[in-house]
mmCIF file of C-alpha atoms and ligand atoms in Angstrom:
data_model
loop_
_atom_site.group_PDB
_atom_site.id
_atom_site.type_symbol
_atom_site.label_atom_id
_atom_site.label_comp_id
_atom_site.label_asym_id
_atom_site.label_seq_id
_atom_site.Cartn_x
_atom_site.Cartn_y
_atom_site.Cartn_z
ATOM 1 C CA MET A 1 60.208 35.618 -79.958
ATOM 2 C CA PRO A 2 58.366 37.395 -83.107
ATOM 3 C CA MET A 3 56.774 35.882 -85.592
ATOM 4 C CA THR A 4 54.870 37.498 -88.498
ATOM 5 C CA GLY A 5 51.456 37.020 -89.612
ATOM 6 C CA SER A 6 52.799 37.109 -93.499
ATOM 7 C CA ARG A 7 55.256 34.769 -95.261
ATOM 8 C CA ILE A 8 57.887 36.997 -96.382
ATOM 9 C CA LYS A 9 60.253 35.155 -99.043
ATOM 10 C CA VAL A 10 63.625 36.112 -98.672
ATOM 11 C CA ARG A 11 66.684 33.771 -99.810
ATOM 12 C CA LEU A 12 68.234 33.509 -96.241
ATOM 13 C CA PRO A 13 71.941 32.045 -95.722
ATOM 14 C CA ASP A 14 72.650 28.574 -96.047
ATOM 15 C CA VAL A 15 71.600 27.205 -92.560
ATOM 16 C CA ASP A 16 69.379 24.190 -91.640
ATOM 17 C CA ILE A 17 66.512 24.975 -89.028
ATOM 18 C CA PRO A 18 64.994 21.519 -87.747
ATOM 19 C CA LEU A 19 61.453 21.010 -88.616
ATOM 20 C CA ILE A 20 60.557 18.266 -86.181
ATOM 21 C CA VAL A 21 62.441 18.013 -82.966
ATOM 22 C CA PRO A 22 62.261 15.684 -79.865
ATOM 23 C CA ILE A 23 61.543 17.900 -76.530
ATOM 24 C CA SER A 24 64.656 17.752 -74.672
ATOM 25 C CA MET A 25 68.061 19.135 -74.400
ATOM 26 C CA HIS A 26 70.641 18.994 -77.108
ATOM 27 C CA ARG A 27 73.805 20.925 -78.376
ATOM 28 C CA PHE A 28 72.700 24.066 -80.350
ATOM 29 C CA THR A 29 75.275 22.739 -83.377
ATOM 30 C CA GLU A 30 73.187 19.270 -83.453
ATOM 31 C CA TYR A 31 70.197 20.713 -84.467
ATOM 32 C CA PHE A 32 70.796 24.561 -86.057
ATOM 33 C CA LYS A 33 73.361 23.953 -88.547
ATOM 34 C CA GLY A 34 76.032 26.625 -90.361
ATOM 35 C CA PHE A 35 75.094 29.301 -88.117
ATOM 36 C CA GLU A 36 78.990 29.708 -86.922
ATOM 37 C CA LYS A 37 79.245 30.631 -90.765
ATOM 38 C CA VAL A 38 76.857 33.515 -90.940
ATOM 39 C CA ALA A 39 78.637 37.096 -90.532
ATOM 40 C CA ALA A 40 75.869 38.211 -88.216
ATOM 41 C CA VAL A 41 76.434 35.683 -85.691
ATOM 42 C CA ARG A 42 80.337 36.106 -86.114
ATOM 43 C CA GLU A 43 79.677 39.717 -85.694
ATOM 44 C CA ILE A 44 77.474 38.797 -81.888
ATOM 45 C CA PHE A 45 80.525 36.696 -80.182
ATOM 46 C CA GLY A 46 83.502 37.722 -82.535
ATOM 47 C CA GLU A 47 86.688 35.238 -82.101
ATOM 48 C CA GLU A 48 84.412 33.467 -79.575
ATOM 49 C CA THR A 49 81.809 32.551 -81.792
ATOM 50 C CA ASP A 50 82.945 28.901 -82.861
ATOM 51 C CA GLN A 51 83.098 28.171 -79.243
ATOM 52 C CA VAL A 52 80.358 29.216 -78.031
ATOM 53 C CA LEU A 53 78.012 27.883 -80.069
ATOM 54 C CA ALA A 54 79.572 24.876 -79.773
ATOM 55 C CA GLU A 55 79.135 25.126 -75.819
ATOM 56 C CA LEU A 56 75.243 26.218 -76.594
ATOM 57 C CA LYS A 57 72.075 24.067 -75.527
ATOM 58 C CA VAL A 58 69.053 23.971 -77.266
ATOM 59 C CA GLU A 59 65.811 23.118 -75.156
ATOM 60 C CA PHE A 60 62.639 22.634 -77.412
ATOM 61 C CA PHE A 61 59.223 22.430 -75.277
ATOM 62 C CA SER A 62 55.896 21.810 -76.610
ATOM 63 C CA SER A 63 53.690 24.832 -75.691
ATOM 64 C CA LYS A 64 51.850 25.920 -78.398
ATOM 65 C CA PHE A 65 52.817 29.431 -76.448
ATOM 66 C CA GLY A 66 55.888 31.320 -77.155
ATOM 67 C CA TYR A 67 58.454 30.985 -79.464
ATOM 68 C CA MET A 68 62.289 31.413 -78.949
ATOM 69 C CA GLY A 69 64.006 32.760 -75.771
ATOM 70 C CA VAL A 70 67.238 32.491 -74.005
ATOM 71 C CA SER A 71 67.428 31.405 -69.663
ATOM 72 C CA ASP A 72 68.065 33.693 -67.642
ATOM 73 C CA GLU A 73 69.549 30.589 -65.123
ATOM 74 C CA ASP A 74 71.723 29.304 -67.544
ATOM 75 C CA GLY A 75 71.947 30.942 -70.641
ATOM 76 C CA HIS A 76 70.530 28.524 -72.700
ATOM 77 C CA LEU A 77 68.275 28.642 -75.948
ATOM 78 C CA ILE A 78 64.441 27.754 -75.601
ATOM 79 C CA VAL A 79 62.732 26.831 -78.660
ATOM 80 C CA SER A 80 59.136 26.006 -79.214
ATOM 81 C CA ALA A 81 58.822 23.007 -81.008
ATOM 82 C CA TYR A 82 55.565 24.403 -82.771
ATOM 83 C CA TYR A 83 57.060 27.414 -83.809
ATOM 84 C CA LEU A 84 60.041 25.108 -85.535
ATOM 85 C CA ARG A 85 57.172 23.195 -87.510
ATOM 86 C CA ASP A 86 54.834 26.073 -88.232
ATOM 87 C CA GLY A 87 56.732 29.505 -88.109
ATOM 88 C CA ASP A 88 58.069 31.638 -91.122
ATOM 89 C CA PRO A 89 61.284 30.319 -92.083
ATOM 90 C CA SER A 90 63.052 34.404 -92.010
ATOM 91 C CA SER A 91 61.184 34.892 -89.111
ATOM 92 C CA LYS A 92 62.826 31.640 -87.524
ATOM 93 C CA TYR A 93 66.001 32.530 -88.975
ATOM 94 C CA LEU A 94 65.727 36.511 -87.551
ATOM 95 C CA ASP A 95 64.651 34.960 -83.961
ATOM 96 C CA VAL A 96 67.610 32.745 -83.808
ATOM 97 C CA VAL A 97 69.928 35.656 -84.689
ATOM 98 C CA HIS A 98 67.902 37.979 -81.986
ATOM 99 C CA GLU A 99 68.397 35.216 -79.395
ATOM 100 C CA LEU A 100 71.959 34.876 -79.963
ATOM 101 C CA VAL A 101 72.419 38.504 -78.858
ATOM 102 C CA HIS A 102 70.668 37.572 -75.885
ATOM 103 C CA VAL A 103 72.977 34.587 -75.286
ATOM 104 C CA ARG A 104 76.053 36.927 -75.473
ATOM 105 C CA GLN A 105 74.310 39.390 -73.121
ATOM 106 C CA PHE A 106 73.675 36.343 -70.673
ATOM 107 C CA ARG A 107 77.494 35.567 -70.800
ATOM 108 C CA GLU A 108 77.960 39.149 -70.029
ATOM 109 C CA GLY A 109 76.184 39.311 -67.071
ATOM 110 C CA LYS A 110 73.267 41.501 -68.060
ATOM 111 C CA PRO A 111 70.159 41.140 -66.759
ATOM 112 C CA LEU A 112 67.728 39.424 -69.502
ATOM 113 C CA PHE A 113 64.783 40.362 -68.124
ATOM 114 C CA ASP A 114 64.882 43.370 -66.826
ATOM 115 C CA GLU A 115 61.404 44.493 -65.585
ATOM 116 C CA ALA A 116 62.368 48.083 -64.852
ATOM 117 C CA TYR A 117 61.438 48.654 -68.765
ATOM 118 C CA GLU A 118 58.964 47.477 -70.613
ATOM 119 C CA TYR A 119 59.521 44.821 -73.091
ATOM 120 C CA HIS A 120 59.965 46.886 -76.382
ATOM 121 C CA GLU A 121 61.862 49.854 -74.563
ATOM 122 C CA ARG A 122 64.091 47.039 -72.461
ATOM 123 C CA PRO A 123 67.905 48.115 -73.570
ATOM 124 C CA THR A 124 68.406 44.047 -74.338
ATOM 125 C CA GLU A 125 65.792 44.067 -76.437
ATOM 126 C CA LEU A 126 66.496 46.950 -78.046
ATOM 127 C CA GLU A 127 70.200 45.654 -79.040
ATOM 128 C CA ALA A 128 68.810 41.940 -79.347
ATOM 129 C CA TYR A 129 66.408 43.621 -82.313
ATOM 130 C CA HIS A 130 69.108 46.286 -83.817
ATOM 131 C CA GLN A 131 70.757 42.706 -84.666
ATOM 132 C CA ALA A 132 68.135 40.827 -85.994
ATOM 133 C CA VAL A 133 66.878 44.227 -88.111
ATOM 134 C CA LYS A 134 70.073 44.655 -89.549
ATOM 135 C CA GLU A 135 70.089 41.117 -90.593
ATOM 136 C CA ALA A 136 66.653 41.426 -92.091
ATOM 137 C CA ARG A 137 67.964 44.300 -94.346
ATOM 138 C CA ARG A 138 71.171 42.751 -95.447
ATOM 139 C CA LEU A 139 68.461 40.177 -96.465
ATOM 140 C CA GLY A 140 66.574 42.565 -98.602
ATOM 141 C CA MET A 141 63.491 43.075 -96.726
ATOM 142 C CA SER A 142 61.828 46.063 -96.987
ATOM 143 C CA ASP A 143 60.643 48.142 -93.869
ATOM 144 C CA SER A 144 57.308 46.831 -94.042
ATOM 145 C CA GLU A 145 58.317 43.514 -94.075
ATOM 146 C CA ILE A 146 60.401 44.274 -91.373
ATOM 147 C CA TYR A 147 57.483 45.736 -89.513
ATOM 148 C CA GLU A 148 55.358 42.591 -90.105
ATOM 149 C CA TYR A 149 58.230 41.125 -88.200
ATOM 150 C CA LEU A 150 58.130 42.933 -85.586
ATOM 151 C CA ARG A 151 54.370 42.827 -84.998
ATOM 152 C CA VAL A 152 53.971 39.986 -82.547
ATOM 153 C CA ASP A 153 51.047 39.296 -79.867
ATOM 154 C CA TRP A 154 52.724 40.207 -76.827
ATOM 155 C CA MET A 155 53.322 44.136 -77.780
ATOM 156 C CA THR A 156 50.230 46.497 -78.714
ATOM 157 C CA ASP A 157 50.222 48.224 -82.328
ATOM 158 C CA ASP A 158 51.281 51.549 -80.475
ATOM 159 C CA GLU A 159 54.212 49.143 -78.541
ATOM 160 C CA VAL A 160 55.263 47.885 -82.250
ATOM 161 C CA ARG A 161 55.028 51.227 -83.483
ATOM 162 C CA LYS A 162 57.488 52.568 -80.390
ATOM 163 C CA LEU A 163 59.915 49.624 -80.966
ATOM 164 C CA ALA A 164 60.235 50.095 -84.734
ATOM 165 C CA ARG A 165 60.641 54.064 -84.637
ATOM 166 C CA ASN A 166 63.869 52.961 -81.923
ATOM 167 C CA LEU A 167 65.165 50.363 -84.677
ATOM 168 C CA GLY A 168 64.795 53.269 -87.564
ATOM 169 C CA VAL A 169 62.274 51.127 -89.269
ATOM 170 C CA THR A 170 59.868 53.138 -90.863
ATOM 171 C CA PRO A 171 55.896 52.332 -89.324
ATOM 172 C CA PRO A 172 53.391 52.104 -92.114
ATOM 173 C CA LYS A 173 51.538 54.994 -92.485
ATOM 174 C CA GLN A 174 48.136 53.453 -91.571
ATOM 175 C CA PRO A 175 47.709 51.672 -88.147
ATOM 176 C CA HIS A 176 47.169 48.209 -88.210
ATOM 177 C CA THR A 177 44.005 46.983 -86.512
ATOM 178 C CA GLU A 178 44.692 44.438 -83.925
ATOM 179 C CA ARG A 179 44.789 40.863 -85.271
ATOM 180 C CA VAL A 180 44.141 37.725 -82.968
ATOM 181 C CA ARG A 181 45.797 34.862 -83.671
HETATM 182 ZN ZN1 ZN B 1 64.610 39.090 -77.077
#
């Protein structure tokens, strides 16, 4: 999921996100600590928060491509070991919040990858981004910082602007030029 090009400095909640991980399946709580105490996460799962996180599995993979996702087969979290090592801390944190929304959606029986919609307009994505953006605002990130967070290499600038508008994030006045990463 999203990865920013710039380094954004914000004070994150007291959570641990691993840097170096084995390429295998684990309990989420073995590697991602403290998320059950995060208000944004409790908002996602409500009273089921502790139980869902205790049951959640995380699979680390070693491809340089991709960041984080949720399996639409069994709802487990999938995370790139490269992204954990090299990604921006606030982006990784917000991505976990985003993906946990997908975990809930899977549990609710919603299709995670509904091909009837483009990525930037898919209702499940908008809901996940909405929660991440709300958390980014709570952390004190500005609209331009959030916009940077939204920019990812699988969306065109035009799509990112549409997504941002749908999320109530004000795009910068000057369109960004395409970047290669
Ligand atoms: Zn998503």
